[in-house]
């Protein structure tokens, strides 16, 4: 057996020697294979992406000359001092985090019963279609959906009409921003929770019932531990996406300002890139803290 | 767990309400594309197909669409290569910093788009511009590819985990070299995962506006940028609405493809 194997291998190597020899050499050198796999992606992600983030962080330490508008490449903490001391920035940061948290909470509240219905109540052959129904709007453009709400919430638009006349709806503003962001990111919350619940075997729920637990107890003791990582996974999307958004706010937010708007305004109209960079570190910091905090829960595996 | 009848009805009601919440706004856009009133008075006083013909003749929209397709294809191609490479490395090897690599892949999509956008913008302005590389379509593709890597990575990784290494070992035992194993065993196993990942990557790129805003050079206008720049012009509203309606209808196509390609109901992982 061994000899035939060797002979056939030897015969093949006579035909395609270099490829086989390279392949065998690579097989012995796992480190080389790993390096070959990782070099390009790491160059891209570390050099292009982390490098850019590093440039961003460094440029947050620069300032802009008030008269000439030229960037002064002199490291100083002035930008951060301004952000920390100025009431406006503190208020905007708190508002942005509040909006992100509210959006996440609303999405979790809507998503939990929907995901539970999809995974555990609906008949198996309908499940696939329900997932498709949740997934399809993700492919409809972000702008289109924000725009749809702009039309819905317009003065005298369908929402006003439904509530009995112009001015009865929420109109454009902070409420509209939270509502529309929650609408936009809802599928990102439903899908991980559904995936988590789908992995939970029905027999486990039956066992819990057989052992005398009522529905509430089963939910608390069996379902909850399984879906917490899923909810956190979903919240990473809803939180992060809300935190950096400045488009929806412009479309339905009226005069509302979030961190994203301030960053955008400082790049565009104010032409103060260093200050924009300093402002942009706020969401980065919040997200990094959030990611590190939830890493232990196993949520990152659910993404 | 036995749910009471009323609990089932409550859940069913929540599902129906949720679906209504998701679909009603989209339906309104479709209906409004035939609304004869320029400011979308509700309920629509008259109906017309004029906006559809006007949108069809709109050169700006068509050029922007083409630009979006080019950016999407470029970003998808890069993401396919990089995402698969990382997935192989993470699945097949145990090495120092493995967890960090998987976190690094996730980072561009976990951080707010505006951060990725202005980071790349700053880098392009302060590092690439002195080297003679100006912002243009290329920088848009770079920006998009950076956050598209993760969807390809997730799909390929999930498939590799599920399929295990037995097939590859069997192939090697039967005398195939690395190239043959990849061509006849590994690639066919991965094919649908790659397609699902590519589809998602293209979708992400096609829809992206924030990173695009910051990385696009002058004259580079993708469809979302075009829509956004016309959104606040009252007399463009009906045309925008038609483009929106078209995009809503068109979103069925990738879903259909994903369903055909994928063995999981979700049509690939986010």
XYZ file of C-alpha atoms in Angstrom:
573
model
C 0.000 0.000 0.000
C 2.694 2.406 1.043
C 4.820 1.533 -1.949
C 2.013 2.096 -4.456
C 1.255 5.391 -2.854
C 4.859 6.444 -3.056
C 5.175 5.251 -6.600
C 2.114 7.101 -7.764
C 3.286 10.194 -5.941
C 6.704 9.790 -7.489
C 5.180 9.335 -10.930
C 3.175 12.512 -10.599
C 6.174 14.469 -9.392
C 8.020 13.470 -12.532
C 5.272 15.109 -14.584
C 4.675 18.224 -12.508
C 7.823 18.488 -10.482
C 8.085 22.145 -9.485
C 4.471 22.560 -8.414
C 4.577 19.403 -6.340
C 7.898 20.266 -4.798
C 6.672 23.763 -3.928
C 3.471 22.297 -2.536
C 5.414 19.805 -0.410
C 7.800 22.488 0.773
C 4.895 24.728 1.709
C 3.272 21.839 3.513
C 6.345 21.511 5.727
C 6.631 25.235 6.360
C 3.380 26.294 8.001
C 4.881 29.659 8.905
C 5.527 30.535 5.287
C 1.999 29.564 4.309
C 0.589 31.686 7.089
C 2.753 34.630 6.069
C 1.649 34.269 2.463
C -1.985 34.328 3.558
C -1.696 37.227 5.949
C 0.732 39.617 4.272
C -1.644 41.302 1.828
C -4.649 41.645 4.142
C -2.558 42.854 7.041
C -0.716 45.330 4.859
C -4.089 46.664 3.799
C -5.742 46.726 7.196
C -2.755 47.793 9.252
C -1.073 50.193 6.845
C -4.057 51.605 4.970
C -6.665 51.453 7.706
C -4.906 51.605 11.059
C -2.369 53.927 9.447
C -5.161 56.271 8.445
C -6.643 56.103 11.920
C -3.208 56.913 13.331
C -2.840 59.899 11.016
C -6.292 60.988 12.152
C -5.367 60.733 15.823
C -2.117 62.593 15.279
C -3.802 65.322 13.298
C -6.217 65.777 16.204
C -3.228 67.258 18.039
C -2.641 69.889 15.382
C -4.385 73.214 15.180
C -5.473 75.615 12.485
C -4.111 79.113 12.285
C -7.065 81.407 12.853
C -5.965 83.973 10.272
C -4.469 81.986 7.420
C -6.473 78.772 7.837
C -3.248 76.771 7.427
C -2.697 73.670 9.569
C -0.097 74.239 12.308
C 1.833 70.983 12.773
C 2.570 71.663 16.411
C 1.266 69.017 18.810
C -1.001 70.473 21.443
C -4.014 69.310 23.406
C -5.938 72.521 22.668
C -8.606 70.771 20.585
C -9.370 68.267 23.332
C -9.323 71.028 25.924
C -11.933 72.914 23.909
C -14.093 69.821 23.539
C -13.938 69.005 27.249
C -14.504 72.526 28.490
C -17.108 73.757 26.024
C -20.680 73.137 27.091
C -21.855 72.736 23.481
C -19.658 69.728 22.776
C -20.558 68.010 25.991
C -24.246 68.467 25.223
C -23.848 67.159 21.667
C -21.843 64.131 22.842
C -24.449 63.272 25.452
C -27.237 63.763 22.916
C -25.487 61.477 20.405
C -24.918 58.731 22.970
C -28.503 59.160 24.139
C -29.819 58.829 20.590
C -27.647 55.739 19.985
C -28.811 54.164 23.255
C -32.470 54.981 22.568
C -32.241 53.539 19.054
C -30.620 50.375 20.415
C -33.264 49.971 23.118
C -36.163 50.527 20.690
C -34.674 48.084 18.194
C -34.149 45.442 20.880
C -37.759 45.870 22.069
C -39.154 45.488 18.552
C -36.712 42.781 17.491
C -37.081 40.384 20.433
C -40.722 39.364 19.894
C -40.270 39.334 16.107
C -37.161 37.140 16.259
C -38.815 34.858 18.795
C -41.858 34.476 16.614
C -39.695 33.758 13.570
C -37.508 31.173 15.274
C -39.879 29.401 17.634
C -43.527 30.050 16.788
C -43.778 30.300 12.994
C -43.995 27.044 11.088
C -40.587 25.968 9.761
C -41.539 26.381 6.123
C -42.570 30.015 6.687
C -39.358 30.808 8.554
C -37.270 31.188 5.447
C -39.762 33.644 3.993
C -39.892 35.683 7.166
C -36.106 35.954 7.136
C -36.267 37.070 3.515
C -38.893 39.648 4.472
C -36.581 41.056 7.150
C -33.555 40.936 4.884
C -35.010 42.548 1.775
C -35.227 46.103 3.134
C -31.508 45.903 3.977
C -30.878 45.923 0.264
C -33.046 48.937 -0.322
C -30.780 51.936 -0.147
C -30.178 53.652 3.192
C -30.936 57.011 1.616
C -34.127 55.729 0.079
C -35.386 54.654 3.483
C -34.422 57.901 5.186
C -36.037 59.707 2.281
C -39.206 57.639 2.659
C -39.498 58.890 6.218
C -38.856 62.456 5.119
C -41.911 62.116 2.893
C -43.905 60.346 5.611
C -43.144 62.917 8.281
C -43.478 65.970 6.049
C -45.879 68.658 7.172
C -49.237 67.435 5.869
C -47.700 64.093 4.850
C -49.110 60.618 5.509
C -48.221 60.537 9.233
C -49.894 63.893 9.846
C -52.860 62.746 7.783
C -53.098 59.568 9.862
C -53.002 61.549 13.090
C -55.730 63.882 11.923
C -54.158 66.872 10.183
C -51.037 68.920 9.500
C -48.817 69.453 12.540
C -50.179 66.483 14.503
C -47.247 64.195 13.737
C -43.784 64.508 15.277
C -42.475 66.478 12.272
C -38.723 66.780 11.754
C -36.558 66.823 14.871
C -34.941 64.671 17.528
C -37.914 62.277 17.829
C -37.933 61.768 14.085
C -34.179 61.126 14.119
C -34.476 58.392 16.750
C -37.481 56.884 14.977
C -35.806 56.790 11.571
C -32.485 55.477 12.873
C -34.360 52.735 14.731
C -36.174 51.942 11.495
C -32.935 51.831 9.503
C -31.015 49.509 11.821
C -33.863 47.226 12.914
C -32.856 44.276 10.671
C -29.337 44.385 12.139
C -30.914 43.652 15.517
C -33.462 41.057 14.373
C -31.048 38.860 12.417
C -28.484 38.075 15.156
C -31.251 37.414 17.692
C -33.027 35.145 15.234
C -29.766 33.310 14.526
C -29.162 32.848 18.261
C -32.689 31.565 18.901
C -32.564 29.253 15.913
C -29.509 27.558 17.382
C -31.371 26.995 20.650
C -32.847 23.475 20.349
C -36.599 23.212 20.825
C -35.985 20.127 22.971
C -34.338 22.367 25.555
C -37.502 24.440 25.812
C -39.609 21.295 26.031
C -37.350 19.876 28.727
C -37.750 23.051 30.711
C -41.522 22.793 30.356
C -41.495 19.094 31.294
C -39.542 19.910 34.418
C -42.388 22.169 35.446
C -41.168 25.612 34.430
C -43.803 28.010 33.178
C -43.189 30.093 30.053
C -41.810 33.017 32.064
C -39.309 30.864 33.933
C -38.178 29.164 30.735
C -37.689 32.538 29.084
C -35.620 33.740 31.997
C -33.549 30.621 32.638
C -33.127 29.104 29.169
C -33.824 31.667 26.454
C -32.320 34.756 28.039
C -28.748 33.423 28.491
C -28.724 32.388 24.838
C -29.945 35.656 23.395
C -27.937 38.102 25.485
C -24.825 37.709 23.280
C -27.050 38.039 20.198
C -28.641 41.229 21.483
C -25.198 42.632 22.250
C -24.014 41.661 18.771
C -26.987 43.500 17.296
C -26.404 46.458 19.577
C -22.876 46.873 18.224
C -24.427 47.597 14.844
C -27.303 49.761 16.035
C -25.132 51.709 18.465
C -22.184 52.285 16.166
C -24.274 53.082 13.127
C -26.354 55.598 15.080
C -23.350 57.174 16.740
C -21.648 58.175 13.513
C -24.689 59.123 11.516
C -25.073 62.619 10.177
C -27.108 61.961 7.045
C -30.395 60.918 8.637
C -30.142 63.867 11.017
C -29.859 66.193 8.051
C -32.811 64.556 6.316
C -35.332 64.298 9.174
C -33.601 65.925 12.152
C -34.486 69.533 11.499
C -31.944 71.577 13.427
C -30.765 68.688 15.618
C -26.973 68.359 15.888
C -25.136 65.101 16.584
C -21.380 64.419 16.733
C -21.412 63.454 13.079
C -22.799 66.837 12.054
C -20.131 68.684 14.021
C -17.369 66.582 12.463
C -18.835 67.136 9.031
C -19.255 70.877 9.569
C -15.655 71.205 10.753
C -14.340 69.445 7.673
C -16.519 71.305 5.230
C -17.620 74.802 6.127
C -15.189 75.510 8.979
C -12.278 73.795 7.214
C -10.785 72.801 10.555
C -9.654 69.242 9.914
C -7.658 68.904 13.173
C -10.698 69.847 15.244
C -12.883 67.481 13.223
C -10.336 64.737 13.911
C -10.422 65.504 17.631
C -14.232 65.336 17.591
C -14.123 62.049 15.671
C -12.059 60.458 18.423
C -15.121 60.665 20.695
C -17.150 57.991 18.832
C -13.981 55.918 18.369
C -13.320 55.989 22.085
C -16.922 55.141 22.916
C -16.999 52.245 20.440
C -13.632 50.830 21.554
C -14.747 50.911 25.182
C -18.007 49.250 24.148
C -16.279 46.546 22.092
C -13.789 45.754 24.844
C -16.575 45.647 27.409
C -18.689 43.184 25.425
C -15.830 41.016 24.163
C -16.135 38.683 27.135
C -19.816 38.021 26.502
C -18.960 36.151 23.314
C -20.956 38.670 21.292
C -18.219 39.199 18.727
C -18.567 35.560 17.679
C -22.206 36.255 16.868
C -21.499 38.924 14.280
C -42.088 25.417 26.577
C -45.787 25.671 25.877
C -46.961 29.107 24.998
C -50.509 29.981 25.830
C -52.829 30.738 22.947
C -52.920 34.412 23.804
C -49.107 34.592 23.937
C -48.965 33.126 20.442
C -51.451 35.680 19.183
C -49.518 38.478 20.821
C -46.313 37.334 19.139
C -48.087 36.981 15.812
C -49.446 40.499 16.215
C -45.988 41.857 17.061
C -44.585 40.201 13.952
C -47.323 41.668 11.757
C -46.881 45.130 13.239
C -43.119 44.894 12.820
C -43.436 43.920 9.176
C -45.902 46.743 8.611
C -43.454 49.162 10.235
C -40.721 47.907 7.901
C -42.698 47.912 4.673
C -45.191 50.781 4.886
C -42.605 53.554 4.326
C -41.262 51.723 1.285
C -44.777 51.252 -0.053
C -45.419 54.973 0.312
C -42.386 55.732 -1.862
C -43.678 53.385 -4.556
C -47.135 54.942 -4.438
C -45.731 58.464 -4.460
C -43.752 57.814 -7.621
C -47.158 57.986 -9.372
C -48.408 60.903 -7.300
C -49.132 63.747 -9.705
C -48.650 66.360 -6.992
C -45.139 67.767 -7.045
C -44.955 68.060 -3.263
C -46.537 64.646 -2.622
C -49.795 65.862 -1.127
C -51.422 63.028 0.765
C -53.647 61.333 -0.187
C -52.542 61.720 -3.833
C -54.972 63.966 -5.729
C -54.142 62.591 -9.214
C -51.907 59.936 -10.765
C -49.226 60.231 -13.431
C -46.323 58.348 -15.017
C -44.559 61.553 -16.013
C -41.932 61.268 -13.257
C -40.895 57.848 -14.515
C -40.199 59.111 -18.032
C -38.358 62.107 -16.624
C -36.182 59.948 -14.369
C -35.430 57.647 -17.285
C -34.126 60.610 -19.291
C -32.033 61.929 -16.390
C -28.377 61.731 -17.454
C -27.024 62.570 -13.972
C -28.768 59.596 -12.414
C -27.518 57.243 -15.106
C -23.898 58.381 -14.836
C -24.057 58.113 -11.046
C -25.459 54.593 -11.349
C -22.570 53.572 -13.591
C -20.055 55.105 -11.182
C -21.618 53.146 -8.305
C -21.354 49.919 -10.272
C -17.660 50.536 -11.016
C -16.861 51.365 -7.388
C -18.842 48.347 -6.192
C -17.111 45.919 -8.545
C -13.652 47.232 -7.610
C -14.306 47.084 -3.884
C -15.888 43.625 -4.156
C -12.902 42.226 -6.051
C -10.432 43.482 -3.445
C -12.635 42.368 -0.560
C -12.971 38.861 -2.032
C -9.216 38.373 -2.157
C -8.365 39.939 1.208
C -11.365 38.500 3.065
C -10.687 34.943 1.870
C -7.003 35.171 2.743
C -7.727 36.280 6.312
C -10.459 33.662 6.702
C -8.044 30.898 5.663
C -5.346 32.177 8.013
C -7.724 32.455 10.977
C -9.423 29.104 10.400
C -6.403 26.970 9.539
C -3.710 28.305 11.861
C -3.207 29.094 15.497
C -0.911 32.073 15.792
C -0.082 34.926 18.070
C -2.519 37.788 17.618
C -5.195 35.677 15.932
C -7.985 37.290 17.934
C -6.553 40.706 17.179
C -6.647 39.963 13.451
C -10.318 39.012 13.579
C -11.051 42.162 15.580
C -9.073 44.232 13.083
C -11.165 42.918 10.194
C -14.310 43.875 12.073
C -13.111 47.319 13.101
C -13.862 49.235 9.854
C -17.530 48.285 10.106
C -17.735 48.516 13.898
C -16.419 52.069 13.959
C -18.807 54.736 12.719
C -18.545 55.371 8.986
C -17.650 58.989 9.515
C -14.504 57.919 11.386
C -13.374 55.582 8.612
C -14.270 58.300 6.144
C -12.318 61.144 7.645
C -9.387 58.862 8.583
C -9.000 57.849 4.941
C -9.607 61.437 3.847
C -6.881 62.725 6.153
C -4.494 59.991 5.027
C -5.161 60.710 1.376
C -4.707 64.444 1.822
C -1.616 64.354 3.978
C 0.173 61.200 2.777
C -1.034 60.199 -0.686
C -1.489 63.647 -2.227
C 2.210 64.581 -1.796
C 3.036 61.275 -3.528
C 0.963 62.362 -6.504
C -2.088 60.156 -5.875
C -5.175 62.370 -5.842
C -8.597 61.386 -4.584
C -10.789 59.925 -7.283
C -12.604 56.689 -8.000
C -9.551 54.823 -6.710
C -9.821 56.281 -3.210
C -13.541 55.431 -3.125
C -12.714 51.818 -3.994
C -10.039 51.718 -1.276
C -12.495 53.079 1.277
C -15.270 50.681 0.317
C -12.988 47.644 0.153
C -11.790 48.339 3.698
C -15.207 47.754 5.229
C -16.296 45.125 2.677
C -13.516 42.711 3.704
C -15.457 41.707 6.792
C -18.521 40.322 4.971
C -16.428 38.102 2.705
C -14.351 37.065 5.704
C -17.441 36.124 7.722
C -18.971 34.073 4.927
C -15.792 32.223 4.018
C -14.880 31.619 7.651
C -18.326 30.201 8.441
C -18.099 27.849 5.471
C -14.559 26.733 6.339
C -15.609 26.047 9.931
C -18.581 24.020 8.800
C -16.741 21.989 6.188
C -13.752 21.213 8.425
C -10.419 19.996 7.091
C -11.284 16.353 6.378
C -11.905 16.820 2.677
C -8.580 18.579 2.211
C -6.779 15.842 4.122
C -8.482 13.173 2.074
C -7.460 14.992 -1.081
C -3.842 15.167 0.073
C -3.918 11.488 1.090
C -5.090 10.623 -2.400
C -2.017 12.321 -3.797
C -3.240 15.760 -4.840
C -0.872 18.665 -4.435
C -1.889 21.932 -2.824
C -3.009 23.520 -6.058
C -5.127 20.541 -7.093
C -6.704 20.348 -3.650
C -7.606 23.999 -3.841
C -8.993 23.738 -7.343
C -10.983 20.535 -6.994
C -11.882 20.461 -3.319
C -11.556 23.728 -1.432
C -12.815 26.119 -4.083
C -16.010 24.187 -4.944
C -16.818 23.998 -1.235
C -16.339 27.738 -0.904
C -17.938 28.871 -4.147
C -21.396 29.732 -2.884
C -19.967 31.352 0.269
C -17.762 33.517 -1.922
C -20.713 34.502 -4.076
C -22.823 35.337 -1.036
C -19.961 37.394 0.391
C -19.429 39.148 -2.930
C -23.118 39.969 -3.161
C -23.155 41.463 0.331
C -19.937 43.377 -0.324
C -21.339 44.827 -3.521
C -24.552 45.728 -1.716
C -22.668 47.484 1.091
C -20.553 49.402 -1.394
C -23.508 50.308 -3.600
C -25.385 51.755 -0.641
C -22.487 53.505 1.072
C -22.662 57.266 1.348
C -20.657 58.474 4.347
C -17.272 56.976 3.464
C -17.900 57.905 -0.170
C -18.528 61.542 0.719
C -15.094 61.791 2.268
C -13.080 59.700 -0.166
C -14.585 60.748 -3.507
C -12.475 63.019 -5.668
C -13.997 65.870 -7.657
C -16.371 64.617 -10.337
C -16.821 61.211 -8.725
C -20.518 60.949 -7.976
C -21.996 57.622 -6.926
C -25.737 57.077 -6.907
C -26.204 57.741 -3.152
C -24.169 60.953 -3.456
C -26.287 62.018 -6.410
C -29.505 61.280 -4.527
C -28.321 63.144 -1.455
C -27.214 66.204 -3.390
C -30.611 66.386 -5.089
C -32.689 65.523 -2.037
C -33.232 69.065 -0.880
C -34.083 70.514 -4.299
C -37.877 70.746 -4.399
C -38.252 70.463 -8.180
C -36.051 67.347 -8.294
C -38.172 65.576 -5.644
C -40.391 63.564 -8.030
C -37.364 62.282 -9.984
C -35.554 61.332 -6.747
C -38.696 59.542 -5.662
C -38.734 57.474 -8.849
C -35.044 56.568 -8.432
C -35.857 55.546 -4.847
C -38.767 53.431 -6.067
C -36.525 51.747 -8.631
C -33.929 50.960 -5.950
C -36.614 49.462 -3.701
C -37.871 47.223 -6.486
C -34.307 46.339 -7.529
C -33.430 45.235 -3.995
C -35.427 42.068 -4.660
C -32.801 40.902 -7.186
C -29.863 40.357 -4.795
C -32.191 38.729 -2.273
C -33.391 36.332 -4.937
C -29.794 35.556 -5.952
C -28.708 35.094 -2.339
C -31.569 32.686 -1.775
C -30.570 30.645 -4.793
C -26.896 30.616 -3.822
C -26.969 30.058 -0.155
C -27.831 27.056 1.926
C -28.725 29.193 4.917
C -31.938 31.106 4.921
C -30.229 34.414 5.559
C -28.355 34.241 2.287
C -24.996 34.741 3.878
C -23.827 36.339 7.065
C -23.643 40.019 7.745
